[in-house]
Structures are given as structure tokens and as C-alpha cells.
Short mmCIF file of C-alpha atoms in Angstrom, two decimals:
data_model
loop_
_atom_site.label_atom_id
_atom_site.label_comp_id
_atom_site.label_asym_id
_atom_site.label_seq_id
_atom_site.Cartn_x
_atom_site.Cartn_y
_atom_site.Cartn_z
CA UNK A 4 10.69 19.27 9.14
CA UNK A 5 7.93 18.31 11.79
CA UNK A 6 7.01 15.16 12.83
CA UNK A 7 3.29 14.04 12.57
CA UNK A 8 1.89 10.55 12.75
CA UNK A 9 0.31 8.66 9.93
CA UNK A 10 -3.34 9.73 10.09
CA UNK A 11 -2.16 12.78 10.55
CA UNK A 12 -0.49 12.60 7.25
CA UNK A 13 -3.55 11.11 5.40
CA UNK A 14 -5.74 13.60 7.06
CA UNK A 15 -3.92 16.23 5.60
CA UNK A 16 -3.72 15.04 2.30
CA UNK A 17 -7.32 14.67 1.94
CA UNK A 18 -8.13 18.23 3.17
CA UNK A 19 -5.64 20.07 1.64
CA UNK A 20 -6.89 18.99 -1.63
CA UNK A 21 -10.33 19.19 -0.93
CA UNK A 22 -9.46 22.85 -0.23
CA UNK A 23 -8.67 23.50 -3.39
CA UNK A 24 -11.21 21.04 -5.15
CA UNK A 25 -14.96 21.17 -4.50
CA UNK A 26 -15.88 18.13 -6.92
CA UNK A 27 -13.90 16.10 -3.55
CA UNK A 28 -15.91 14.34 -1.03
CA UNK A 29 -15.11 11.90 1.58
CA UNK A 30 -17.27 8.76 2.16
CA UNK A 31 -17.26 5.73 4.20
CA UNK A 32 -18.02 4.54 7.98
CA UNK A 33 -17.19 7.30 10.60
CA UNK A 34 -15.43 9.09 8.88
CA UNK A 35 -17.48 12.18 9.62
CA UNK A 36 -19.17 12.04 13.68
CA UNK A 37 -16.61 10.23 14.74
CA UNK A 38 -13.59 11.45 13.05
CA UNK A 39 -12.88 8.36 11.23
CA UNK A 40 -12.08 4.69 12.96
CA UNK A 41 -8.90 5.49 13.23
CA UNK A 42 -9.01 8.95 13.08
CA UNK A 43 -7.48 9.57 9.67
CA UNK A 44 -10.52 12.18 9.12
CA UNK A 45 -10.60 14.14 12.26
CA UNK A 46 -11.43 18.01 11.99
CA UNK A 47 -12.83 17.03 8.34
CA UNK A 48 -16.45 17.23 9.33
CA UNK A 49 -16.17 20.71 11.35
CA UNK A 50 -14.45 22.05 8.09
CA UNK A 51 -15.87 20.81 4.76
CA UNK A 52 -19.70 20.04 6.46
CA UNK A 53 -22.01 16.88 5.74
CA UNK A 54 -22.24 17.01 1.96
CA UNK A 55 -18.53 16.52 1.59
CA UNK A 56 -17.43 14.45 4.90
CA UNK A 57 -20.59 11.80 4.83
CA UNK A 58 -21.27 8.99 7.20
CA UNK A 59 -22.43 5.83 6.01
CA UNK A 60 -24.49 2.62 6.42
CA UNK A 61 -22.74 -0.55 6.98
CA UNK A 62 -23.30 -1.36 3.38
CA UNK A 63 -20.02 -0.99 1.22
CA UNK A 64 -21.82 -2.40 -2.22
CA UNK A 65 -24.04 0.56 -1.85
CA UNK A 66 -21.58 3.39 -0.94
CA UNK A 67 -19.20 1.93 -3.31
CA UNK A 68 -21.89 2.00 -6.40
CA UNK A 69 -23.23 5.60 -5.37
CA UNK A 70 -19.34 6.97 -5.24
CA UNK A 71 -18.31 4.92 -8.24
CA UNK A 72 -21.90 6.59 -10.23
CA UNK A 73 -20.90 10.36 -8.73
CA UNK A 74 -17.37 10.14 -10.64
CA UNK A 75 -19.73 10.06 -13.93
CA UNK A 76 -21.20 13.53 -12.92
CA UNK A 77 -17.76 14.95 -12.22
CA UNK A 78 -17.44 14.32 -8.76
CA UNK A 79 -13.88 12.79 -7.21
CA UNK A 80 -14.84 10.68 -4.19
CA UNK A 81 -12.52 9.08 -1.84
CA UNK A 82 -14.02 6.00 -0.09
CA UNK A 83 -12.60 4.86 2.95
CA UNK A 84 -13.51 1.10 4.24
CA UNK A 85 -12.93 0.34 7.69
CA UNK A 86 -10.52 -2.52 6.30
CA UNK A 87 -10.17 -3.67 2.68
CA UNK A 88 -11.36 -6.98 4.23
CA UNK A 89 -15.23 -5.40 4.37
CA UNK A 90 -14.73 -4.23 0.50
CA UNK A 91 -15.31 -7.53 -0.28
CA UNK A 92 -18.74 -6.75 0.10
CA UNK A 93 -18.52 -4.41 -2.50
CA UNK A 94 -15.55 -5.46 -5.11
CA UNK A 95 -17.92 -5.78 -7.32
CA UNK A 96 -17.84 -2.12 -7.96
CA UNK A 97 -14.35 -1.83 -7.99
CA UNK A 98 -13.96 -4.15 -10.35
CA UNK A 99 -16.70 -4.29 -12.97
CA UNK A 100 -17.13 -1.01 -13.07
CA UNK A 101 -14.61 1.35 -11.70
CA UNK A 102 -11.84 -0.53 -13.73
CA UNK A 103 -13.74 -0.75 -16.80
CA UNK A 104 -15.75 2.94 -16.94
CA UNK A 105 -13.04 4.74 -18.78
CA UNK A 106 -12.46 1.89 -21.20
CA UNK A 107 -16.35 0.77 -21.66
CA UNK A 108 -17.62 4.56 -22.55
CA UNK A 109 -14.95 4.46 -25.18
CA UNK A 110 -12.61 7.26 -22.92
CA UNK A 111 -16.07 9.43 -22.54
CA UNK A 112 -16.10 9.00 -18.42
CA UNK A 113 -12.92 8.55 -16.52
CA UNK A 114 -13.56 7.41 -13.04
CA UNK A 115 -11.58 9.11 -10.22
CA UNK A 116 -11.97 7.89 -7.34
CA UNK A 117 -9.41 6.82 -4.57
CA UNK A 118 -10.58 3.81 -2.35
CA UNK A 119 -8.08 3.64 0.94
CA UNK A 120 -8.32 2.02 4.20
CA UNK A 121 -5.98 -0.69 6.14
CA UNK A 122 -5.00 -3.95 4.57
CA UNK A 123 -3.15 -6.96 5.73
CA UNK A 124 -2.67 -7.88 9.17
CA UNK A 125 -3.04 -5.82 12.61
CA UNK A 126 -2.86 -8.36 15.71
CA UNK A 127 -5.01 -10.43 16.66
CA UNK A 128 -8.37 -9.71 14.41
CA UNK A 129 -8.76 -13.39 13.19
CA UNK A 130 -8.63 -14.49 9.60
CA UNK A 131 -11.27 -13.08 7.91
CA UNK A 132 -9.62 -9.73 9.12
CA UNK A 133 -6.07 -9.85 8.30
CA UNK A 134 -6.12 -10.30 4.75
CA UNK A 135 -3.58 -8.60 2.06
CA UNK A 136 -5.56 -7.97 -1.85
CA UNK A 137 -3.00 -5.68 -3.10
CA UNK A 138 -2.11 -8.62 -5.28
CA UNK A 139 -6.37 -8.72 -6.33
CA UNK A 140 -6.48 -5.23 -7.57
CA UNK A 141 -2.90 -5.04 -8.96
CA UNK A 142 -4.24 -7.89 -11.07
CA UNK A 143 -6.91 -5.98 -12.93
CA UNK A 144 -6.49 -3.57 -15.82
CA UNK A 145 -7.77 0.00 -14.82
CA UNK A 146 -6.55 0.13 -11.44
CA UNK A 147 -3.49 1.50 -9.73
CA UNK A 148 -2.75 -0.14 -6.29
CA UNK A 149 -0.30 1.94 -3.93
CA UNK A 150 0.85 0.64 -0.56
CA UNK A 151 3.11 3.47 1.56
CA UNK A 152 4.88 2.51 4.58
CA UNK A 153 5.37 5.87 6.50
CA UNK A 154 4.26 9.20 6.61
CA UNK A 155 5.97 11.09 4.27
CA UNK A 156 4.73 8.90 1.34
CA UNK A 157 1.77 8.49 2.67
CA UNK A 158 1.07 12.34 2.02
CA UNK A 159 2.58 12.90 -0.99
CA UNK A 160 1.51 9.46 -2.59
CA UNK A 161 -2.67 10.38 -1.38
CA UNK A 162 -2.34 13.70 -2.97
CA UNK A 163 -1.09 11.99 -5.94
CA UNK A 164 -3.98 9.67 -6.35
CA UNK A 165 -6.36 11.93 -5.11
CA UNK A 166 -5.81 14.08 -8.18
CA UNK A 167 -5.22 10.93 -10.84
CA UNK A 168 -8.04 10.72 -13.46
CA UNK A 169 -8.03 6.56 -12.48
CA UNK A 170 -9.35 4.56 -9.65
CA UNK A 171 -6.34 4.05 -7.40
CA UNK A 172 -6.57 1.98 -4.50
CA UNK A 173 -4.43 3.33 -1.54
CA UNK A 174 -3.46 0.64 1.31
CA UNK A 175 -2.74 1.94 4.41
CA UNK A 176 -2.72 -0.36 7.95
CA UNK A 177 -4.40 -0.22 11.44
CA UNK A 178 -0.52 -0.38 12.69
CA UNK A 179 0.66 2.40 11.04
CA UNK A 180 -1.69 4.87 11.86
CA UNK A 181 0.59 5.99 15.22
CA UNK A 182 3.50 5.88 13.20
CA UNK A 183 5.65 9.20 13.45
CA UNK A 184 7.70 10.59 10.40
CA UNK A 185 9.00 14.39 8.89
CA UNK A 186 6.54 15.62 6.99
CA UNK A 187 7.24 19.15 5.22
CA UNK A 188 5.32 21.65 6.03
CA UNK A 189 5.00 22.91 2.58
CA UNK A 190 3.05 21.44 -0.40
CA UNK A 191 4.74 17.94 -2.12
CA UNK A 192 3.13 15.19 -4.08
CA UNK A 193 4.96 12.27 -5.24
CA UNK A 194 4.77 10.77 -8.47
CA UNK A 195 2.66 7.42 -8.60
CA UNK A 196 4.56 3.99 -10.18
CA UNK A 197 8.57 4.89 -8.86
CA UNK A 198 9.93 2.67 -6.00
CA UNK A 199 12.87 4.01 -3.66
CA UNK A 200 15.78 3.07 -2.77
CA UNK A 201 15.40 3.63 1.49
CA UNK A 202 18.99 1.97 1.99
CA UNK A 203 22.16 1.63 -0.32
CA UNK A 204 23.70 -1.63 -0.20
CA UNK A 205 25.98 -3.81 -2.55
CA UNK A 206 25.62 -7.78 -1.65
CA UNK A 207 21.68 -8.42 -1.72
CA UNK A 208 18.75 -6.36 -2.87
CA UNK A 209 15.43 -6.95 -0.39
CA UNK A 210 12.17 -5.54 -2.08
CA UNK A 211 9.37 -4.85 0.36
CA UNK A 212 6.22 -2.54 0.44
CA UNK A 213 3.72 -1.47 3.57
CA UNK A 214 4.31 -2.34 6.96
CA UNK A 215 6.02 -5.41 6.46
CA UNK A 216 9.06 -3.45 5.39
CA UNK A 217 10.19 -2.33 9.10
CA UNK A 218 11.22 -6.30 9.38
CA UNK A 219 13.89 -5.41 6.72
CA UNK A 220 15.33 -2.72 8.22
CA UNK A 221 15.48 -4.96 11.25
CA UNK A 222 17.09 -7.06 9.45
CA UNK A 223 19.48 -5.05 7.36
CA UNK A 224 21.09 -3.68 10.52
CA UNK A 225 21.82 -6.76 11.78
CA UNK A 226 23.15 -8.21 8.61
CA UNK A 227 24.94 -4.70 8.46
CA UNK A 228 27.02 -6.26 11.59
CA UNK A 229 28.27 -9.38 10.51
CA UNK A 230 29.69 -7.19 7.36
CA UNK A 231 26.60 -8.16 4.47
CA UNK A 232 25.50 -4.91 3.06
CA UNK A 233 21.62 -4.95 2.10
CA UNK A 234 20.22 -2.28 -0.42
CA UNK A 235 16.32 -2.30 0.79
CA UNK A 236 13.61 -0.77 -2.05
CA UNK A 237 10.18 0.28 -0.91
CA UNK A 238 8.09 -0.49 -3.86
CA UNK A 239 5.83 2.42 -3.22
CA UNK A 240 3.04 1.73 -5.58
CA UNK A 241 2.34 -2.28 -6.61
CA UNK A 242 0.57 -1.00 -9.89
CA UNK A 243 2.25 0.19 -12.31
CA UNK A 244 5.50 -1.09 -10.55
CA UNK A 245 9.36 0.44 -10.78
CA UNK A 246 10.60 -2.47 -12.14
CA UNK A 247 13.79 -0.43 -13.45
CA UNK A 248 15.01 0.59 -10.04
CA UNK A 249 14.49 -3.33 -9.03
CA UNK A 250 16.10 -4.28 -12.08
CA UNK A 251 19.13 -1.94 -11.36
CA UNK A 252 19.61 -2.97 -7.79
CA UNK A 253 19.87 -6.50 -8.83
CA UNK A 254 22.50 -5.64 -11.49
CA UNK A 255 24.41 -4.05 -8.80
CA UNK A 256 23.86 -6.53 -6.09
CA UNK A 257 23.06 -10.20 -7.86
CA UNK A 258 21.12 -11.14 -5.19
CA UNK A 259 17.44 -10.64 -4.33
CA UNK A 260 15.16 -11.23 -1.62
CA UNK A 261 11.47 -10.27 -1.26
CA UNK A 262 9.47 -9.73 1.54
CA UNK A 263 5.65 -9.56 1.10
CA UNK A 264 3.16 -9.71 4.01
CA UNK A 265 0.43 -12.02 1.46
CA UNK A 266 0.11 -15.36 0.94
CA UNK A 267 2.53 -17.20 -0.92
CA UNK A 268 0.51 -18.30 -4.60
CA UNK A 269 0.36 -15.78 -7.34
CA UNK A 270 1.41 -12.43 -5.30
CA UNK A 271 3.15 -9.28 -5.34
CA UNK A 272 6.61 -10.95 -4.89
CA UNK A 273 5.86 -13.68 -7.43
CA UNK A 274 5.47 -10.69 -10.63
CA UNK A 275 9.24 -9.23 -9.19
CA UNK A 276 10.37 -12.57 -9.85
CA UNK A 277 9.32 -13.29 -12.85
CA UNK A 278 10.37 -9.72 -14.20
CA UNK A 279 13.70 -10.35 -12.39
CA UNK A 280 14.28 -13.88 -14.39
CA UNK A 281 13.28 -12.54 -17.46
CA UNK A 282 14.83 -9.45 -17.95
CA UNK A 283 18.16 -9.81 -15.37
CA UNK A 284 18.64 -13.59 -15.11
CA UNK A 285 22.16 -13.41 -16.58
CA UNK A 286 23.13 -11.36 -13.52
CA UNK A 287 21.50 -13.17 -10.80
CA UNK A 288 24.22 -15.36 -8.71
CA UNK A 289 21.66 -17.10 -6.66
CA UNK A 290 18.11 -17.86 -6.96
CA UNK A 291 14.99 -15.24 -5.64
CA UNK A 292 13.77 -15.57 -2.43
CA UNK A 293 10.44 -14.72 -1.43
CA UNK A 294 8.98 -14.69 1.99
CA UNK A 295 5.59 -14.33 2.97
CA UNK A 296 3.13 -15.34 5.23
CA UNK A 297 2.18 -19.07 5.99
CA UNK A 298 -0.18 -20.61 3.06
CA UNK A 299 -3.74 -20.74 5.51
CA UNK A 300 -5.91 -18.07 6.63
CA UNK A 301 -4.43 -15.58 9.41
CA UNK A 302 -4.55 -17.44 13.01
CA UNK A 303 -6.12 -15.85 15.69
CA UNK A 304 -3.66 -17.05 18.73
CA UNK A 305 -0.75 -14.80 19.18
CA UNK A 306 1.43 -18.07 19.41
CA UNK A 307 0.83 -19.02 15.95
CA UNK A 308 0.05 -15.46 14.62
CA UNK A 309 4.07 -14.86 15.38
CA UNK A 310 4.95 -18.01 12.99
CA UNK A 311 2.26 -17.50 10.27
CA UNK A 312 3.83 -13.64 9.90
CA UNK A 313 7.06 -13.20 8.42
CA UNK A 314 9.81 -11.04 10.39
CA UNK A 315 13.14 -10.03 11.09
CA UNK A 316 14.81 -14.03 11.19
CA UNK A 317 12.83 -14.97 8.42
CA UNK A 318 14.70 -12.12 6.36
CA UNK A 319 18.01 -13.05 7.76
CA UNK A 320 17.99 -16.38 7.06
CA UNK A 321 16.86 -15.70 3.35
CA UNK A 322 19.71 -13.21 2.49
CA UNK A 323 21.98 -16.05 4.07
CA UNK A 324 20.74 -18.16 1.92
CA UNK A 325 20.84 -16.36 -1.44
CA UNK A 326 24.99 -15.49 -0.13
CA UNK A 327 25.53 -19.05 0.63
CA UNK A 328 25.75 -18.47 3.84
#
């Protein structure tokens, strides 16, 4: 397979469906002149013109509402935000009436849309900046969150959504974007709500998603060296969420770990547990861990940055603990 970088993944995703689709238009802040912020859109303007590749105002509760209102005339937007820290500004729309559309017209209008951009944390951008919502919109009916950590997933999960009937919200990351991974050549998509399994192991399970997920494979080959075995899932998509693969991992390994670059009250890593207690307690030999960032807003000094953002150590030292180690 070739090797392509991240925005070169989404990129392709995008057009290759808007190939084949004409109701598909991409909307948000440079995406079109300028070939997107991060250049996740470049060559889209040249090819699909200004009525499908369309430059915005800095106003996100006005492109939101006017992409949201075109799914209702059988258009499929896909509206990129600069970070999901700016749609903020416009949640409003995702929420109360994105989410609800299908359900409030009694199944007349589905709403498909895709919203993507970068979420989380990307250096030193200060707190209002480096925040993580996949736990926000994985907690409302009506929405399906996905969160891919490479390129290959990227692809095939942004075709995926791209082509879902629902509002899916698709979280890349400013760090990513450079990334390099195989990407086939020919056409894939890959199916939205399955986790997988990116490392067989037998003594702990670690469950990550995103970016975040590189400090596990840190990790695991360390671990791997003083003879602990760690079976690492990529959750894939937050909403709906694998929980059988999770739940079979833990069966296997009675041990689990999570890593989860949010904060730490009422997140991602705090449903896994809960399913994991419920429905696999009987197998557990150790309580869950869950790591994630400190409990304040992101810091902007790199000194504190580096403690407030889990890694590497802070995975070691949880699969320790959960072996009793």
C-alpha cells in the first residue's frame, strides 16, 4: 500500500465521495482559498468549484444553522471547524437541532451531516484551545461521535459517516494531520461503532481512542520488555461504542486500563467502566484504571502542559498497578 499523511487521508475521503454524490458540499473556514487550515481540503476548490467547497465567516452558529437547514432540502454537508473548541459558538445547532431533526419530524427529515475538525490538545494553544467534547456529544441521543487515530481509519471511518443518514461528529487533531500511514489505493469504508484490537496481549487490556493512543503503544513496548503482555483496543468510534470487543479482552486479560486525553468527571473512560463492572465484574482481578488529564483547564507553559497530559509513565505505572506490581 502507499503511504499518505492524515489530511491527505481526510482529503480524499471527502472528494472521493463528493465525486460520486452531488447533494455533498464542504463548509467551514478556509477550507476553500486556502486549502483548509490545515490543509485537509487542498485541491477541493480547483475541483468541485465555490458552490460545493465554500468559505466562511467567522461565525460557526450561522454556518452551522444554514448546513444543519440544507440537510432538510436533501443536501449532505460536511462542516469543518477550525477546532471543536470554536463549535461552541454554535452547539446549539448540533444539539437542539441536528440531534433531534429525525426524531422531532416524526422520521420525515433525517439530518446528514458530518461535523469534523481537531479536538483535544495540540501544544501550547492555552486552555480555552485544548479542550476534548467527545464525551459532550457522545452524551446526546442522535449523534454518533468517532475519534480515529491514523490514517487508514481516518479514510475509511469519513467515508463511513459521510454517507450515514445521522449527524456524526468526526474528531480529528492538529497533531495528527502529518501523521503517515498505508492507505489502499482502492475504495474501503469501515463500518461505524466496532473498536480494534491494534495489539494482542494476555495480562492487561488498555482502551484508548485519538491521539492519545500512541502513549500506549509507548508503553506496551516497554511493558513488552520486562515480560507483561498488553492487548491495546482503539475504540474507533465513542458513539455507539464496541463494548463486546472491550468486554472480551477483559475476559481474556482481567485487567483493564484506560487512557483518555479528557478530563477526569463523567468521560469517555468513566462509561467503559461502568459497562466493564456491570457486565464483566466477576472476571476482573483488579480494579479499572483510568488516566486522563489533570482536573483544571489545559496550561499554557510547556512545564506544566507535560504534567497536566497523560503519557507513556503514566500508562506504565497504571498497568503496574492493576498487576500488583
Amino acid at each position: 500500500m502507499r503511504t499518505i499523511q492524515f489530511r491527505e487521508a481526510i482529503a480524499e475521503a471527502m472528494s472521493e465521495e463528493m465525486r460520486k454524490d452531488e447533494r455533498i458540499y464542504l463548509m467551514g473556514e478556509e477550507v476553500a482559498e486556502y486549502n483548509g487550515a490545515y490543509k485537509a481540503s487542498k485541491g477541493m476548490l480547483d475541483e468541485f468549484g465555490e458552490k460545493r467547497v465554500i468559505d466562511t465567516p467567522i461565525a460557526e452558529l450561522g454556518f452551522a444553522g444554514v448546513a444543519v437547514g440544507s440537510t432538510m432540502t436533501g443536501c449532505r454537508p460536511i462542516v469543518e471547524y477550525m477546532t471543536f473548541n470554536f463549535c461552541l459558538v454554535g452547539i446549539d445547532q448540533i444539539i437542539n437541532n441536528a440531534a433531534k431533526i429525525r426524531q422531532m419530524s416524526g422520521g420525515q427529515f433525517p439530518c446528514p451531516i458530518v461535523f469534523r475538525g481537531p479536538t483535544a490538545s495540540a501544544g501550547q494553544l492555552a486552555a480555552t484551545h485544548s479542550q476534548a467534547f467527545e464525551n459532550w456529544f457522545a452524551n446526546t441521543p442522535g449523534l454518533k461521535v468517532i475519534v480515529p487515530s491514523n490514517p487508514y481509519d481516518a479514510k475509511g471511518l469519513l467515508k463511513a459517516a459521510i454517507r450515514d443518514d445521522d449527524p456524526v461528529i468526526f474528531m480529528e487533531s492538529e497533531q495528527m494531520y502529518g501523521d503517515k500511514g498505508e492507505v489502499p489505493e482502492e475504495e474501503y469504508v469501515l463500518p461505524i461503532g466496532k473498536a480494534e484490537i491494534k495489539r494482542e496481549g494476555k495480562d492487561v487490556t488498555i482502551v484508548s481512542f485519538g491521539k492519545i493512543i500512541k502513549e500506549a503503544y509507548k508503553a506496551a513496548d516497554e511493558l513488552e520488555k520486562e515480560g507483561i503482555s498488553c492487548e491495546v483496543i482503539d475504540l474507533r468510534t465513542v458513539r455507539p461504542m464496541d463494548h463486546k470487543t472491550i468486554l472480551d479482552s477483559v475476559k481474556k486479560t482481567n485487567r483493564l486500563v484506560i487512557l483518555e486525553e479528557a478530563w477526569p468527571f463523567g468521560n469517555v473512560a468513566t462509561e467503559i467502566t461502568y459497562q466493564v463492572q456491570s457486565q464483566a465484574f466477576d472476571y476482573l482481578d483488579a480494579p479499572v484504571e483510568k488516566i486522563n488529564t489533570a482536573d483544571t483547564p489545559a496550561p499554557y507553559s510547556p512545564t506544566l502542559l507535560a504534567e497536566w497530559l497523560p503519557n507513556k509513565d503514566d500508562v506504565i505505572k497504571a498497568v503496574k498497578k492493576v498487576m500488583y506490581q
